[in-house]
CSV table of C-alpha atoms in Angstrom, one decimal:
chain,number,residue,atom,x,y,z
A,1,MET,CA,220.4,-60.7,-29.8
A,2,GLU,CA,220.2,-63.9,-27.9
A,3,TYR,CA,219.5,-67.1,-30.0
A,4,ARG,CA,218.1,-70.3,-28.4
A,5,GLU,CA,217.5,-73.4,-30.5
A,6,LEU,CA,214.1,-75.0,-29.9
A,7,LYS,CA,213.5,-78.7,-29.6
A,8,VAL,CA,212.3,-78.8,-33.2
A,9,PRO,CA,215.7,-79.1,-35.1
A,10,GLY,CA,216.5,-75.9,-37.0
A,11,ALA,CA,213.9,-73.7,-35.2
A,12,TRP,CA,215.1,-70.8,-33.1
A,13,GLU,CA,213.8,-68.3,-30.5
A,14,ILE,CA,215.5,-64.9,-30.9
A,15,THR,CA,215.4,-62.4,-28.0
A,16,PRO,CA,216.5,-58.9,-29.1
A,17,ARG,CA,218.2,-56.3,-26.9
A,18,GLN,CA,215.8,-53.4,-26.3
A,19,PHE,CA,217.0,-49.8,-25.7
A,20,GLY,CA,214.4,-47.7,-24.0
A,21,ASP,CA,214.1,-44.2,-22.5
A,22,ASP,CA,211.3,-41.7,-21.8
A,23,ARG,CA,210.7,-41.5,-25.5
A,24,GLY,CA,210.0,-45.2,-26.1
A,25,VAL,CA,212.1,-48.2,-27.2
A,26,PHE,CA,214.4,-49.2,-30.0
A,27,LEU,CA,215.4,-52.7,-31.0
A,28,GLU,CA,216.7,-54.6,-34.0
A,29,TRP,CA,214.2,-57.4,-34.6
A,30,PHE,CA,216.3,-59.0,-37.4
A,31,LYS,CA,220.0,-58.6,-38.3
A,32,GLY,CA,221.3,-60.7,-41.1
A,33,SER,CA,224.9,-61.1,-39.9
A,34,GLU,CA,223.8,-62.2,-36.4
A,35,PHE,CA,221.2,-64.6,-37.8
A,36,GLU,CA,223.7,-66.2,-40.1
A,37,ALA,CA,226.3,-66.6,-37.4
A,38,ALA,CA,223.8,-68.3,-35.0
A,39,VAL,CA,221.7,-70.4,-37.5
A,40,GLY,CA,224.5,-71.2,-40.0
A,41,HIS,CA,222.9,-69.8,-43.2
A,42,SER,CA,221.3,-66.6,-44.4
A,43,LEU,CA,217.6,-65.9,-44.7
A,44,GLU,CA,216.5,-65.2,-48.3
A,45,LEU,CA,213.7,-62.7,-48.2
A,46,ALA,CA,210.9,-63.0,-50.8
A,47,GLN,CA,207.8,-61.8,-49.0
A,48,ALA,CA,206.8,-60.0,-45.8
A,49,ASN,CA,203.4,-60.5,-44.2
A,50,CYS,CA,201.3,-58.8,-41.5
A,51,SER,CA,198.4,-60.4,-39.7
A,52,VAL,CA,196.0,-58.8,-37.1
A,53,SER,CA,193.9,-61.1,-35.0
A,54,ALA,CA,191.2,-61.0,-32.3
A,55,ALA,CA,191.8,-62.9,-29.1
A,56,GLY,CA,191.2,-66.6,-29.6
A,57,VAL,CA,192.0,-66.6,-33.3
A,58,LEU,CA,194.0,-69.7,-34.1
A,59,ARG,CA,195.8,-69.8,-37.4
A,60,GLY,CA,197.5,-72.9,-38.7
A,61,ILE,CA,199.0,-75.4,-38.7
A,62,HIS,CA,200.4,-74.4,-42.1
A,63,PHE,CA,203.3,-75.8,-44.0
A,64,THR,CA,204.7,-75.7,-47.6
A,65,ASP,CA,205.9,-78.5,-49.9
A,66,ASN,CA,209.6,-79.0,-49.2
A,67,PRO,CA,211.3,-78.6,-51.6
A,68,PRO,CA,211.1,-75.8,-52.3
A,69,GLY,CA,210.0,-75.1,-48.7
A,70,GLN,CA,209.3,-71.8,-47.0
A,71,ALA,CA,211.2,-70.6,-44.0
A,72,LYS,CA,209.7,-67.9,-41.8
A,73,TYR,CA,211.0,-65.3,-39.3
A,74,VAL,CA,208.1,-64.2,-37.1
A,75,THR,CA,207.6,-61.5,-34.5
A,76,CYS,CA,204.7,-59.8,-32.7
A,77,VAL,CA,204.6,-56.0,-32.8
A,78,LYS,CA,201.4,-55.6,-30.8
A,79,GLY,CA,199.6,-57.8,-28.3
A,80,ALA,CA,200.6,-61.4,-27.8
A,81,PHE,CA,200.6,-64.8,-29.5
A,82,LEU,CA,201.6,-68.3,-28.7
A,83,ASP,CA,203.7,-69.3,-31.6
A,84,VAL,CA,203.8,-73.1,-32.2
A,85,ILE,CA,206.3,-74.9,-34.3
A,86,VAL,CA,205.6,-78.6,-35.3
A,87,ASP,CA,208.1,-81.0,-36.8
A,88,LEU,CA,206.3,-82.5,-39.8
A,89,ARG,CA,209.4,-83.8,-41.6
A,90,VAL,CA,209.0,-87.5,-42.1
A,91,GLY,CA,212.3,-89.1,-40.9
A,92,SER,CA,213.1,-86.4,-38.4
A,93,PRO,CA,214.0,-87.6,-34.9
A,94,MET,CA,211.5,-85.1,-33.6
A,95,PHE,CA,208.7,-86.0,-36.1
A,96,GLY,CA,205.3,-85.0,-34.7
A,97,GLN,CA,206.8,-83.1,-31.8
A,98,TRP,CA,206.2,-79.4,-31.2
A,99,ASP,CA,207.6,-76.5,-29.3
A,100,SER,CA,206.2,-73.0,-28.5
A,101,VAL,CA,207.3,-69.5,-27.8
A,102,LEU,CA,205.3,-66.6,-26.4
A,103,ILE,CA,205.8,-63.7,-28.7
A,104,ASP,CA,204.5,-60.3,-27.5
A,105,ASP,CA,205.0,-56.6,-27.4
A,106,ILE,CA,206.9,-56.8,-24.1
A,107,ASP,CA,209.9,-59.2,-24.6
A,108,ARG,CA,209.6,-58.7,-28.5
A,109,ARG,CA,211.0,-62.2,-29.2
A,110,ALA,CA,211.0,-63.6,-32.7
A,111,VAL,CA,210.9,-67.2,-34.0
A,112,TYR,CA,212.7,-68.7,-36.9
A,113,LEU,CA,211.1,-71.7,-38.6
A,114,PRO,CA,213.1,-73.7,-41.2
A,115,ALA,CA,211.4,-75.1,-44.3
A,116,GLY,CA,209.5,-78.2,-43.7
A,117,VAL,CA,208.0,-77.5,-40.3
A,118,GLY,CA,204.4,-76.6,-39.4
A,119,HIS,CA,203.5,-73.2,-38.0
A,120,ALA,CA,200.5,-72.0,-36.0
A,121,ILE,CA,199.7,-68.9,-33.9
A,122,LEU,CA,197.1,-68.3,-31.3
A,123,SER,CA,196.2,-64.7,-30.5
A,124,LEU,CA,196.1,-64.0,-26.8
A,125,GLU,CA,194.7,-60.4,-27.0
A,126,ASP,CA,192.4,-58.5,-29.3
A,127,ALA,CA,194.1,-56.7,-32.2
A,128,SER,CA,197.3,-58.7,-31.7
A,129,THR,CA,199.6,-58.1,-34.7
A,130,VAL,CA,202.3,-60.4,-36.1
A,131,MET,CA,204.8,-59.7,-38.8
A,132,TYR,CA,206.8,-62.3,-40.6
A,133,LEU,CA,209.5,-62.5,-43.2
A,134,CYS,CA,209.3,-65.4,-45.7
A,135,SER,CA,211.9,-67.1,-47.8
A,136,MET,CA,209.5,-67.6,-50.7
A,137,GLU,CA,206.4,-66.0,-52.0
A,138,TYR,CA,203.0,-67.6,-51.0
A,139,THR,CA,202.1,-70.2,-53.6
A,140,PRO,CA,198.7,-71.8,-52.9
A,141,ALA,CA,199.5,-74.9,-54.9
A,142,LEU,CA,202.3,-75.7,-52.4
A,143,ASP,CA,200.5,-74.8,-49.3
A,144,HIS,CA,199.1,-77.4,-46.8
A,145,ASP,CA,197.4,-77.4,-43.5
A,146,LEU,CA,196.9,-79.7,-40.4
A,147,HIS,CA,194.2,-79.4,-37.9
A,148,PRO,CA,195.7,-77.4,-34.9
A,149,LEU,CA,193.5,-79.3,-32.4
A,150,ASP,CA,194.6,-82.8,-33.6
A,151,PRO,CA,194.7,-84.8,-30.4
A,152,GLU,CA,197.7,-86.9,-31.8
A,153,LEU,CA,199.8,-83.7,-31.7
A,154,GLY,CA,198.6,-82.8,-28.3
A,155,ILE,CA,199.4,-79.1,-28.5
A,156,ASP,CA,198.9,-77.4,-25.1
A,157,TRP,CA,196.9,-74.4,-26.3
A,158,PRO,CA,196.2,-71.7,-23.7
A,159,THR,CA,192.6,-71.4,-22.6
A,160,VAL,CA,192.9,-67.8,-21.2
A,161,GLY,CA,194.1,-64.7,-22.8
A,162,ARG,CA,196.8,-62.3,-21.7
A,163,ASP,CA,194.3,-60.5,-19.4
A,164,GLY,CA,193.1,-63.8,-17.9
A,165,SER,CA,189.8,-63.9,-19.7
A,166,PRO,CA,188.7,-67.2,-21.3
A,167,LEU,CA,189.6,-67.8,-24.9
A,168,THR,CA,187.2,-69.2,-27.5
A,169,PHE,CA,189.2,-70.6,-30.4
A,170,GLN,CA,188.3,-69.2,-33.8
A,171,LEU,CA,189.5,-71.1,-36.8
A,172,SER,CA,189.1,-70.4,-40.5
A,173,GLU,CA,186.9,-72.8,-42.5
A,174,LYS,CA,190.1,-74.0,-44.2
A,175,ASP,CA,191.9,-74.7,-40.9
A,176,SER,CA,188.7,-76.3,-39.4
A,177,ALA,CA,188.6,-78.7,-42.4
A,178,ALA,CA,192.3,-79.6,-42.3
A,179,PRO,CA,193.4,-83.2,-41.9
A,180,SER,CA,195.0,-84.8,-38.9
A,181,LEU,CA,198.7,-85.6,-38.8
A,182,LYS,CA,197.9,-89.3,-39.6
A,183,GLN,CA,195.7,-88.4,-42.5
A,184,ALA,CA,198.4,-86.1,-44.0
A,185,LEU,CA,201.0,-88.8,-43.5
A,186,ASP,CA,198.8,-91.4,-45.1
A,187,ALA,CA,198.1,-89.0,-48.0
A,188,GLY,CA,201.9,-88.5,-48.6
A,189,VAL,CA,201.8,-84.7,-48.3
A,190,LEU,CA,204.2,-84.2,-45.5
A,191,PRO,CA,207.8,-83.0,-46.2
A,192,THR,CA,210.8,-85.3,-45.6
A,193,TYR,CA,213.7,-84.7,-43.2
A,194,PRO,CA,217.0,-83.8,-44.9
A,195,MET,CA,219.3,-86.8,-44.7
């Protein structure tokens, strides 16, 4: 596996080695010892999720109170997504900045997000499927959202899908009603950067 740290501190892109022949392909999409050697700590596993999305479905920006915080390890098993990581940790040198990784069923990259950062995915193809490992179970009382189209964040969302057709963004009611970065900062709900 090849690990590349993203511009959001503590977030990583992971590219697995794939072994293919006329029968198909095999890869390790997570390996604890390699993860720990690259990132510097282990990933505690408390929950695993799967989400299937139509082209244009935009999920996020989601984050969890930190502490306790929820780290995620995300990969795409079918189709394609733009995976976006936003540094929401007040006091971080990269506060309000974002980075993105194309995760798909060709390169089969994964993304690791540390606790305290925001996460969003945009499906670039119908029936795209993402799987993610989580360091803590989903706890609604600790869950928060930011509006993914907040102009202050300026995320450069693709406007065409993997096949070149135009995308129409589809957000849940919860994500559509989410506050902006400034509103969340003013409300005091954003996590703080470890000092």
